Coordinates of C-alpha atoms and ligand atoms in Angstrom, one line a residue:
M44 CA 2.7 -28.0 10.3
T45 CA -0.4 -26.7 12.0
A46 CA 0.1 -24.9 15.3
A47 CA -1.4 -26.7 18.3
L48 CA -3.8 -24.0 19.5
S49 CA -6.0 -23.9 22.5
K50 CA -9.5 -22.7 21.7
A51 CA -9.6 -21.0 25.0
C52 CA -7.4 -18.1 23.8
L53 CA -10.1 -16.7 21.6
R54 CA -13.0 -16.5 24.1
P55 CA -16.4 -15.0 23.4
M56 CA -17.1 -12.1 25.7
T57 CA -18.7 -12.9 29.0
D58 CA -20.4 -10.5 31.3
A59 CA -18.2 -9.0 34.0
V60 CA -19.2 -9.9 37.5
A61 CA -20.0 -6.7 39.4
T62 CA -18.0 -7.3 42.5
A63 CA -14.3 -8.1 42.2
P64 CA -12.3 -9.7 45.0
A65 CA -10.9 -7.1 47.4
L66 CA -7.2 -6.2 47.3
P67 CA -5.0 -7.1 50.3
A68 CA -6.3 -5.1 53.4
G69 CA -5.1 -1.5 53.5
L70 CA -3.6 -1.5 50.0
L71 CA -6.2 0.6 48.4
A72 CA -6.0 3.2 51.2
A73 CA -2.2 3.2 50.9
L74 CA -2.4 3.7 47.1
T75 CA -5.0 6.5 47.6
D76 CA -2.7 8.2 50.0
L77 CA 0.1 8.0 47.4
L78 CA -1.8 8.9 44.2
G79 CA -4.7 11.0 45.6
P80 CA -8.4 10.2 45.0
S81 CA -8.2 10.9 41.2
G82 CA -5.3 8.5 41.0
V83 CA -7.3 5.5 42.2
I84 CA -10.5 4.6 40.3
T85 CA -12.8 1.9 41.8
D86 CA -16.3 3.0 40.7
P87 CA -17.6 0.2 38.4
A88 CA -19.1 2.7 36.0
D89 CA -15.7 4.4 35.6
L90 CA -13.9 1.1 35.3
E91 CA -16.2 -0.3 32.7
P92 CA -14.6 1.2 29.6
H93 CA -11.2 -0.3 30.7
L94 CA -12.6 -3.8 30.9
S95 CA -13.2 -4.7 27.3
D96 CA -10.9 -4.5 24.3
W97 CA -11.3 -2.8 20.9
R98 CA -12.2 -6.1 19.1
S99 CA -14.6 -7.2 21.9
L100 CA -12.7 -10.4 22.3
Y101 CA -12.3 -10.3 26.0
K102 CA -14.1 -8.9 29.0
G103 CA -12.1 -8.6 32.2
R104 CA -12.6 -7.7 35.8
S105 CA -10.4 -5.5 38.0
P106 CA -10.6 -4.0 41.5
A107 CA -9.0 -0.7 40.6
L108 CA -7.5 1.5 37.9
L109 CA -4.4 3.4 39.0
R110 CA -3.6 6.8 37.4
P111 CA -0.2 8.1 38.7
A112 CA 0.7 11.6 37.8
S113 CA 4.5 11.2 37.8
T114 CA 7.2 8.6 37.5
A115 CA 8.0 9.0 41.2
E116 CA 4.3 8.3 42.1
L117 CA 4.3 5.3 39.7
S118 CA 7.5 3.9 41.2
A119 CA 6.1 4.2 44.8
A120 CA 2.8 2.5 43.7
M121 CA 4.7 -0.3 42.0
K122 CA 6.7 -0.9 45.2
L123 CA 3.5 -1.3 47.2
L124 CA 2.0 -3.6 44.6
F125 CA 5.2 -5.7 44.3
E126 CA 5.3 -6.2 48.1
A127 CA 1.6 -7.2 48.2
G128 CA 2.1 -9.5 45.2
V129 CA -0.7 -7.8 43.1
P130 CA -0.6 -8.3 39.3
V131 CA -0.5 -5.2 37.1
V132 CA -1.9 -4.7 33.6
P133 CA -0.5 -1.6 31.8
Q134 CA -3.1 0.1 29.6
G135 CA -2.5 2.9 27.2
G136 CA -5.2 3.8 24.6
N137 CA -6.6 0.2 24.8
T138 CA -6.5 -0.2 21.0
S139 CA -4.6 -3.5 21.2
M140 CA -5.7 -6.0 18.5
V141 CA -4.7 -9.0 20.6
G142 CA -6.3 -8.2 24.0
G143 CA -2.9 -7.1 25.4
A144 CA -4.2 -4.5 27.7
M145 CA -7.1 -6.5 29.3
P146 CA -7.1 -7.7 32.8
D147 CA -8.3 -11.4 33.1
E148 CA -11.6 -12.6 34.6
S149 CA -10.1 -13.2 38.1
G150 CA -10.7 -9.7 39.3
S151 CA -7.3 -9.7 41.0
Q152 CA -5.3 -7.6 38.4
V153 CA -5.0 -3.9 38.8
I154 CA -5.0 -1.7 35.7
L155 CA -2.3 0.9 35.4
S156 CA -3.0 3.8 33.1
L157 CA -0.6 6.6 32.3
Q158 CA -3.4 9.0 31.2
R159 CA -2.1 11.7 33.5
M160 CA 1.5 11.3 32.4
N161 CA 1.1 12.9 29.0
K162 CA 3.6 15.9 29.0
V163 CA 6.2 16.8 26.4
R164 CA 9.3 17.2 28.6
D165 CA 11.5 18.5 25.8
I166 CA 11.6 19.0 22.1
D167 CA 14.7 19.9 20.3
P168 CA 14.8 20.7 16.6
V169 CA 18.6 20.7 16.5
D170 CA 18.9 17.2 18.0
M171 CA 15.7 16.3 16.2
T172 CA 14.3 14.6 19.3
M173 CA 11.3 14.9 21.5
T174 CA 11.2 13.6 25.1
V175 CA 7.6 12.7 26.0
E176 CA 5.7 10.9 28.7
A177 CA 4.2 7.6 27.8
G178 CA 0.6 8.6 28.2
L179 CA 0.8 11.1 25.4
V180 CA -1.6 10.3 22.5
L181 CA 0.3 9.5 19.3
K182 CA -1.6 12.0 17.2
T183 CA -0.8 14.7 19.8
A184 CA 2.9 13.9 19.6
Q185 CA 2.7 14.2 15.8
D186 CA 0.9 17.6 16.1
I187 CA 3.4 19.0 18.6
A188 CA 6.3 17.9 16.5
A189 CA 4.7 19.6 13.5
E190 CA 4.3 22.8 15.4
Q191 CA 8.1 22.8 15.6
G192 CA 8.5 22.2 11.9
C193 CA 9.4 18.5 12.5
L194 CA 7.8 15.2 11.7
F195 CA 7.2 12.3 14.1
P196 CA 6.4 9.7 11.4
L197 CA 4.8 6.8 13.2
S198 CA 1.3 6.7 11.8
L199 CA -1.5 4.2 12.2
G200 CA -5.3 4.0 12.1
A201 CA -5.7 4.2 15.9
E202 CA -3.3 7.2 16.3
G203 CA -6.0 9.4 17.8
T204 CA -6.3 7.1 20.8
A205 CA -3.1 5.0 21.0
T206 CA -0.4 6.3 23.3
I207 CA 3.4 6.5 23.0
G208 CA 3.7 3.9 25.8
G209 CA 1.4 1.6 23.9
V210 CA 3.0 2.0 20.5
L211 CA 6.5 1.4 22.0
A212 CA 5.3 -1.5 24.2
T213 CA 3.9 -3.2 21.0
N214 CA 6.7 -2.0 18.7
A215 CA 3.9 -0.7 16.4
G216 CA 4.5 -0.4 12.7
G217 CA 1.9 1.2 10.6
N218 CA 1.7 3.0 7.3
T219 CA 5.2 4.6 7.1
T220 CA 7.4 1.7 8.3
V221 CA 8.6 1.2 4.8
R222 CA 10.3 4.6 5.0
Y223 CA 11.0 5.3 8.7
G224 CA 11.0 1.9 10.4
N225 CA 8.8 0.8 13.2
A226 CA 8.5 2.2 16.8
R227 CA 11.7 0.5 17.9
E228 CA 13.7 2.4 15.2
L229 CA 12.1 5.7 16.2
M230 CA 13.2 5.5 19.9
L231 CA 16.5 6.6 21.2
G232 CA 16.0 6.4 24.9
L233 CA 13.6 5.1 27.5
E234 CA 12.5 5.6 31.1
V235 CA 11.1 2.5 32.7
V236 CA 9.7 1.5 36.0
L237 CA 10.6 -2.1 36.9
P238 CA 8.1 -4.4 38.6
D239 CA 9.6 -3.7 42.0
G240 CA 9.4 0.0 41.5
Q241 CA 13.0 0.7 40.6
I242 CA 13.5 3.3 37.9
I243 CA 15.8 2.9 34.9
N244 CA 16.5 6.4 33.6
G245 CA 17.7 5.9 30.0
L246 CA 16.4 9.1 28.5
R247 CA 19.5 9.7 26.5
R248 CA 19.1 11.4 23.2
L249 CA 22.2 9.9 21.6
R250 CA 22.5 8.5 18.1
K251 CA 25.5 6.4 19.3
D252 CA 25.5 4.8 22.8
N253 CA 27.2 1.4 22.9
T254 CA 27.4 1.2 26.7
G255 CA 26.7 -2.4 27.6
L256 CA 23.4 -4.1 26.8
A257 CA 20.8 -1.9 25.1
L258 CA 18.3 -2.5 27.8
R259 CA 15.9 0.0 26.3
Q260 CA 15.2 -2.3 23.4
L261 CA 14.1 -5.1 25.8
F262 CA 11.0 -3.1 26.8
V263 CA 10.0 -2.2 23.2
G264 CA 7.7 -5.0 22.0
A265 CA 7.6 -6.6 25.4
E266 CA 3.9 -5.6 25.7
G267 CA 4.1 -4.6 29.3
S268 CA 5.4 -8.0 30.4
L269 CA 8.7 -6.7 31.8
G270 CA 8.1 -3.2 33.2
I271 CA 6.2 0.1 32.6
I272 CA 7.5 2.5 30.0
T273 CA 7.0 6.0 31.5
A274 CA 8.8 8.3 29.0
A275 CA 10.8 8.1 25.8
V276 CA 13.1 10.0 23.6
L277 CA 11.7 9.9 20.1
R278 CA 13.5 10.6 16.8
L279 CA 12.1 13.5 14.7
F280 CA 12.6 14.0 11.0
P281 CA 12.3 17.0 8.6
Q282 CA 8.7 17.7 7.6
P283 CA 8.0 16.7 4.0
R284 CA 7.7 19.8 1.7
E285 CA 6.1 17.9 -1.1
S286 CA 4.0 14.8 -1.4
A287 CA 2.1 12.9 -4.2
V288 CA -0.5 10.2 -3.7
A289 CA -2.0 7.8 -6.3
F290 CA -4.7 5.2 -6.1
C291 CA -4.1 2.5 -8.7
A292 CA -6.0 -0.5 -10.1
V293 CA -3.6 -3.4 -10.8
P294 CA -4.3 -6.6 -12.6
D295 CA -3.1 -9.0 -9.9
E296 CA -0.9 -9.4 -6.8
D297 CA 2.3 -9.8 -8.9
A298 CA 1.7 -6.5 -10.6
A299 CA 1.3 -4.8 -7.2
L300 CA 4.7 -6.1 -6.2
A301 CA 6.2 -5.1 -9.6
L302 CA 4.9 -1.6 -9.2
F303 CA 6.5 -1.4 -5.7
R304 CA 9.8 -2.4 -7.3
R305 CA 9.4 0.1 -10.1
F306 CA 9.0 3.0 -7.5
R307 CA 11.9 1.6 -5.4
E308 CA 14.2 1.5 -8.3
R309 CA 13.3 5.1 -9.3
D310 CA 13.8 6.6 -5.8
E311 CA 13.5 4.4 -2.7
T312 CA 13.8 7.4 -0.4
A313 CA 10.6 8.9 -1.9
I314 CA 8.3 6.1 -0.9
R315 CA 6.4 7.1 2.3
A316 CA 3.8 4.3 2.1
F317 CA 2.9 1.5 -0.3
E318 CA -0.4 -0.2 0.5
Y319 CA -2.2 -3.1 -1.1
M320 CA -6.0 -3.5 -1.0
S321 CA -8.3 -6.1 -2.5
G322 CA -11.3 -5.6 -4.6
T323 CA -13.5 -7.0 -1.9
G324 CA -12.0 -4.7 0.7
I325 CA -12.7 -1.6 -1.4
D326 CA -16.2 -2.9 -2.2
L327 CA -17.0 -3.2 1.5
T328 CA -15.5 0.3 2.2
L329 CA -17.7 1.8 -0.6
K330 CA -20.7 0.0 0.8
H331 CA -20.4 0.9 4.5
I332 CA -18.3 4.1 4.8
E333 CA -20.3 7.3 4.3
G334 CA -18.8 9.6 1.6
A335 CA -16.3 6.9 0.3
V336 CA -16.0 7.2 -3.5
L337 CA -14.0 5.1 -5.9
P338 CA -11.6 7.6 -7.5
I339 CA -11.2 5.6 -10.8
G340 CA -13.7 4.6 -13.5
E341 CA -14.1 0.9 -12.9
R342 CA -13.9 -1.5 -10.0
A343 CA -10.9 -3.9 -10.0
D344 CA -9.9 -7.0 -8.0
H345 CA -6.6 -5.4 -6.8
Y346 CA -5.6 -1.9 -5.8
V347 CA -2.5 -0.1 -4.6
L348 CA -2.1 3.2 -2.8
V349 CA 1.3 4.9 -3.5
D350 CA 2.3 7.8 -1.2
L351 CA 5.5 9.7 -2.0
A352 CA 7.0 12.4 0.1
S353 CA 10.2 14.4 0.2
S354 CA 11.6 17.1 2.4
R355 CA 13.6 18.4 -0.6
P356 CA 12.4 21.6 -2.1
N357 CA 11.2 21.1 -5.7
A358 CA 11.5 17.4 -5.5
G359 CA 9.4 16.9 -8.6
L360 CA 7.3 14.1 -7.0
A361 CA 4.2 14.6 -9.1
E362 CA 6.3 14.3 -12.3
M363 CA 8.0 11.2 -10.9
L364 CA 4.7 9.6 -10.0
E365 CA 3.3 10.2 -13.4
S366 CA 6.3 9.0 -15.2
V367 CA 6.6 5.8 -13.1
L368 CA 2.9 5.1 -13.6
E369 CA 3.2 5.6 -17.4
G370 CA 5.9 3.0 -17.5
A371 CA 3.8 0.7 -15.4
F372 CA 0.8 1.2 -17.8
E373 CA 2.9 0.3 -20.8
A374 CA 4.2 -2.8 -19.0
G375 CA 0.6 -3.8 -18.1
E376 CA 1.2 -3.5 -14.4
V377 CA -1.4 -0.8 -13.9
V378 CA -4.8 -0.7 -15.6
D379 CA -6.1 2.6 -14.2
A380 CA -4.9 5.3 -11.7
A381 CA -6.0 8.5 -10.0
I382 CA -3.5 11.0 -8.8
A383 CA -4.7 13.3 -6.0
Q384 CA -4.7 17.0 -6.9
S385 CA -5.4 18.4 -3.4
D386 CA -5.2 17.6 0.3
A387 CA -8.9 16.7 0.2
Q388 CA -8.3 14.1 -2.5
R389 CA -5.2 12.7 -0.7
H390 CA -7.3 12.4 2.4
A391 CA -10.2 10.7 0.4
I392 CA -7.7 8.1 -1.0
W393 CA -6.2 7.4 2.3
R394 CA -9.7 7.0 3.9
L395 CA -10.4 4.1 1.5
R396 CA -7.5 2.3 3.1
E397 CA -7.9 3.4 6.7
E398 CA -11.6 2.5 6.8
H399 CA -11.1 -1.2 6.0
P400 CA -11.4 -2.4 9.6
E401 CA -14.6 -0.4 10.2
A402 CA -16.1 -1.5 6.9
Q403 CA -15.4 -5.1 7.7
R404 CA -16.9 -4.7 11.2
K405 CA -20.1 -3.3 9.7
E406 CA -20.3 -6.1 7.1
G407 CA -20.3 -8.9 9.8
A408 CA -17.9 -11.2 11.6
S409 CA -14.3 -11.3 10.5
V410 CA -11.1 -13.1 11.5
K411 CA -7.9 -11.0 11.5
N412 CA -4.4 -12.3 10.7
D413 CA -1.6 -9.8 11.0
V414 CA 1.2 -11.7 9.2
S415 CA 4.4 -10.9 7.4
V416 CA 6.5 -12.7 4.8
P417 CA 9.6 -11.6 2.8
V418 CA 8.3 -8.9 0.4
S419 CA 9.0 -11.1 -2.6
K420 CA 6.5 -13.7 -1.3
V421 CA 3.5 -11.3 -0.7
P422 CA 1.7 -12.3 -3.9
E423 CA 2.0 -16.0 -3.1
L424 CA 0.8 -15.4 0.5
I425 CA -2.3 -13.6 -0.7
R426 CA -3.2 -16.2 -3.3
R427 CA -2.5 -19.3 -1.2
A428 CA -3.9 -18.1 2.0
S429 CA -7.1 -16.9 0.3
A430 CA -7.5 -20.2 -1.5
A431 CA -6.9 -22.2 1.7
C432 CA -9.5 -20.2 3.6
Q433 CA -12.1 -20.5 0.9
A434 CA -11.5 -24.3 0.7
L435 CA -11.9 -24.5 4.5
I436 CA -15.2 -22.5 4.6
P437 CA -16.8 -22.1 1.2
G438 CA -18.0 -18.6 0.6
T439 CA -15.5 -17.0 3.0
R440 CA -14.4 -13.6 1.6
P441 CA -10.7 -12.8 1.8
V442 CA -10.0 -9.2 2.5
P443 CA -6.2 -8.9 2.4
F444 CA -4.8 -5.4 2.8
G445 CA -1.9 -3.5 4.2
H446 CA 1.7 -2.7 4.1
L447 CA 3.0 -4.5 1.0
G448 CA 6.2 -2.5 1.1
D449 CA 7.0 -4.2 4.5
G450 CA 5.8 -7.7 3.5
N451 CA 3.1 -7.2 6.2
I452 CA -0.5 -8.1 5.0
H453 CA -3.6 -8.1 7.2
M454 CA -4.8 -11.4 5.9
N455 CA -8.4 -10.8 7.0
L456 CA -11.4 -13.1 6.3
E457 CA -14.9 -11.9 6.2
Q458 CA -17.8 -14.3 6.9
P459 CA -19.7 -15.8 4.0
V460 CA -22.9 -13.8 3.1
G461 CA -25.8 -15.1 5.2
M462 CA -23.7 -17.3 7.6
D463 CA -24.3 -16.9 11.3
P464 CA -21.5 -14.7 12.6
A465 CA -21.1 -16.8 15.7
E466 CA -20.7 -19.9 13.6
F467 CA -18.0 -18.2 11.5
L468 CA -16.1 -16.9 14.6
A469 CA -16.2 -20.4 16.1
R470 CA -13.9 -21.4 13.2
S471 CA -11.4 -18.6 14.0
H472 CA -8.6 -20.9 15.1
D473 CA -9.1 -23.2 12.1
I474 CA -8.8 -20.1 9.8
M475 CA -5.8 -18.8 11.7
D476 CA -4.2 -22.3 11.4
V477 CA -4.6 -22.5 7.6
V478 CA -3.3 -18.9 7.1
N479 CA -0.4 -19.6 9.5
D480 CA 0.5 -22.9 7.7
V481 CA 1.0 -20.9 4.5
V482 CA 2.9 -18.2 6.4
R483 CA 5.2 -20.7 7.9
E484 CA 5.9 -22.3 4.5
L485 CA 6.8 -18.9 3.2
D486 CA 9.3 -18.2 6.1
G487 CA 7.0 -15.5 7.6
S488 CA 5.8 -14.5 11.0
F489 CA 2.3 -15.1 12.6
S490 CA 2.4 -11.6 14.1
A491 CA 4.0 -8.7 12.2
E492 CA 3.0 -5.6 14.1
H493 CA 0.1 -6.3 16.6
G494 CA 2.1 -8.5 19.0
I495 CA 1.1 -11.5 21.0
G496 CA -1.1 -10.1 23.7
R497 CA -3.5 -12.7 25.1
L498 CA -4.7 -14.0 21.8
K499 CA -1.5 -15.5 20.5
T500 CA 0.5 -16.8 23.5
D501 CA 0.3 -20.4 22.4
M502 CA 1.4 -19.5 18.9
L503 CA 4.5 -17.8 20.4
A504 CA 5.4 -20.9 22.3
D505 CA 4.9 -23.1 19.2
W506 CA 6.7 -20.9 16.6
R507 CA 9.5 -19.6 18.8
G508 CA 10.1 -22.8 20.8
G509 CA 13.4 -24.2 22.0
A510 CA 16.3 -21.9 22.9
E511 CA 14.6 -18.8 21.6
Y512 CA 11.5 -19.1 23.8
E513 CA 13.5 -20.3 26.8
T514 CA 15.7 -17.3 26.6
M515 CA 12.7 -15.0 26.5
K516 CA 11.3 -16.8 29.6
R517 CA 14.6 -16.4 31.4
I518 CA 14.6 -12.7 30.8
K519 CA 11.0 -12.5 32.0
A520 CA 11.9 -14.4 35.2
A521 CA 14.9 -12.2 35.8
L522 CA 13.1 -8.9 35.5
D523 CA 9.7 -10.0 36.9
P524 CA 10.5 -12.7 39.4
K525 CA 7.0 -12.7 40.9
G526 CA 5.3 -12.8 37.5
L527 CA 3.2 -9.7 38.2
M528 CA 3.7 -7.8 35.0
N529 CA 0.7 -8.3 32.6
P530 CA 0.3 -12.0 33.5
G531 CA -1.2 -14.2 30.7
K532 CA 0.1 -12.0 28.0
V533 CA 3.0 -12.8 25.6
F534 CA 4.1 -15.9 27.6
F535 CA 2.0 -19.0 27.8
Ligands
FAD52 C1 -8.1 0.8 14.0 C2 -6.7 0.3 14.5 C3 -5.7 0.3 13.6 C4 -4.4 -0.1 14.0 N1 -3.4 -0.1 13.1 C5 -2.2 -0.5 13.4 C6 -1.1 -0.4 12.5 O1 -1.2 0.0 11.4 N2 0.1 -0.9 13.0 C7 0.3 -1.4 14.2 O2 1.4 -1.7 14.6 N3 -0.7 -1.5 15.1 C8 -2.0 -1.1 14.7 N4 -3.0 -1.2 15.6 C9 -2.8 -1.9 16.9 C10 -1.7 -1.2 17.8 O3 -1.1 -2.2 18.6 C11 -2.2 -0.2 18.7 O4 -2.9 0.8 18.0 C12 -1.1 0.6 19.5 O5 0.2 0.2 19.2 C13 -1.4 0.3 21.0 O6 -1.3 1.5 21.7 P1 -2.3 1.7 22.9 O7 -1.8 2.9 23.6 O8 -3.7 1.7 22.6 O9 -1.9 0.5 23.8 P2 -2.8 -0.6 24.6 O10 -3.7 -1.2 23.6 O11 -3.5 0.1 25.7 O12 -1.7 -1.6 25.1 C14 -1.0 -2.4 24.2 C15 0.0 -3.3 24.9 O13 1.0 -2.4 25.4 C16 1.0 -2.5 26.9 N5 1.3 -1.1 27.4 C17 0.5 0.0 27.1 N6 1.1 1.1 27.7 C18 2.3 0.6 28.2 C19 3.3 1.3 29.0 N7 3.3 2.6 29.2 N8 4.4 0.5 29.4 C20 4.4 -0.8 29.2 N9 3.4 -1.5 28.5 C21 2.4 -0.8 28.1 C22 -0.3 -3.1 27.3 O14 -0.2 -3.8 28.5 C23 -0.6 -4.0 26.1 O15 0.1 -5.2 26.2 C24 -4.2 -0.7 15.3 C25 -5.3 -0.7 16.2 C26 -6.6 -0.3 15.8 C27 -7.7 -0.3 16.7

């Protein structure tokens, strides 16, 4: 069945109108009294970077960006906004792939940034937890954990910009989900400011805490539609002592899955990441990314990146990697492979995977589908969705890549060579429809890790209709009775 999609949800960018409607009289002054001059930004030049999204899908307007410096300040500001009936759009690093952190074009929605709330409140290598404010950048959290000899394992391409609040609000996954789980599984406790300014202080660093409803989990993945995440207790892990990374050419999608199973059977706990890449994706990366080099002799149509890691001393990962690959060669599941011998080589292999989005951007227009299916169905997903898109628009270049070990493939499509990018993008929803038709038939999900944002609200209503969607809306109405939290996102 094809989802009934409104073309309006993937809008081309429009120019922002310079003057946005004023907020209710006296509100800006009251907010400035509360947050100080650096806590209320209204200068159009300073607002500009906050009004368009990473993918340039939307261009919004806003009368002000609020930057509270503490939970108490944020709570007081939210009370004022709630009383005045002003909608609020939380914005972290603004790396959302679905326009989740964009104000709409009305000019009535205030942007709330936690840029100034970026402290580490506590880090405890015995409890293996760190308590951090939501504005902390993900990469900084990783680095601070590492200074204490610990690992915060969440890792994704936007980690130098994305914030802890943002990755929790989107329940981000990323490269290491196959080993450590997604953001939800890395969070023990949460501090949240509700739409009316009340504070839920759930910053408990407990492994076991069955005390009523686990409210903290409601806000993870809610994309700012229920409240503002202000701080979190995150789980830490031992730093790996050893790692081993290989870049493999495989004959087809089935072989990629077979190789994953081979590693899982040998030692599931050693797999830190298992990523699939297509020949086209690597070709584009080699073409557009300076310094990118194919680490094996000949190009192939399918590749896999295997990353093993262990905190055990003398874990013998290099030997294990070689021996599993030898078995795979003999079975015809691998045709060529390069094993990194240094950190520089590990980095170079990972770069081939991480630069896929940038390479696609440089090549021309592309349509992104962040979908998941049961792991066993990944090969079928890639083959069927690619064929369906090529039948829809001849010459379309499928660029599937991503987290094979989680069943999560970024089923991206690059425009045909020579086609007008605008003409290709105008078919975005047709492409998403044919991909989603395959995903639905394979019992998958139309959004694996990027969330709903503004882009996929009608898909949520269509796919999660009936009691499931109604229950979500009841929870939304109970927590956000005035509908002020990130309006137009998640819910239709
Ligand atoms: C190059 C690139 C690679 C990426 N790779 C991955 C990947 O591998 N895996 C993956 O899962 N995602 C990936 N993403 C998308 C991912 O969603 C974001 O990178 C990240 O999770 C969002 O963090 P952010 O701070 O930028 O949030 P934003 O983009 O600012 O906001 C995202 C959503 O969270 C809400 N929000 C932000 N802060 C708060 C808060 N404090 N309280 C409540 N709501 C809040 C916003 O309103 C919005 O709805 C990638 C993005 C890019 C650009």
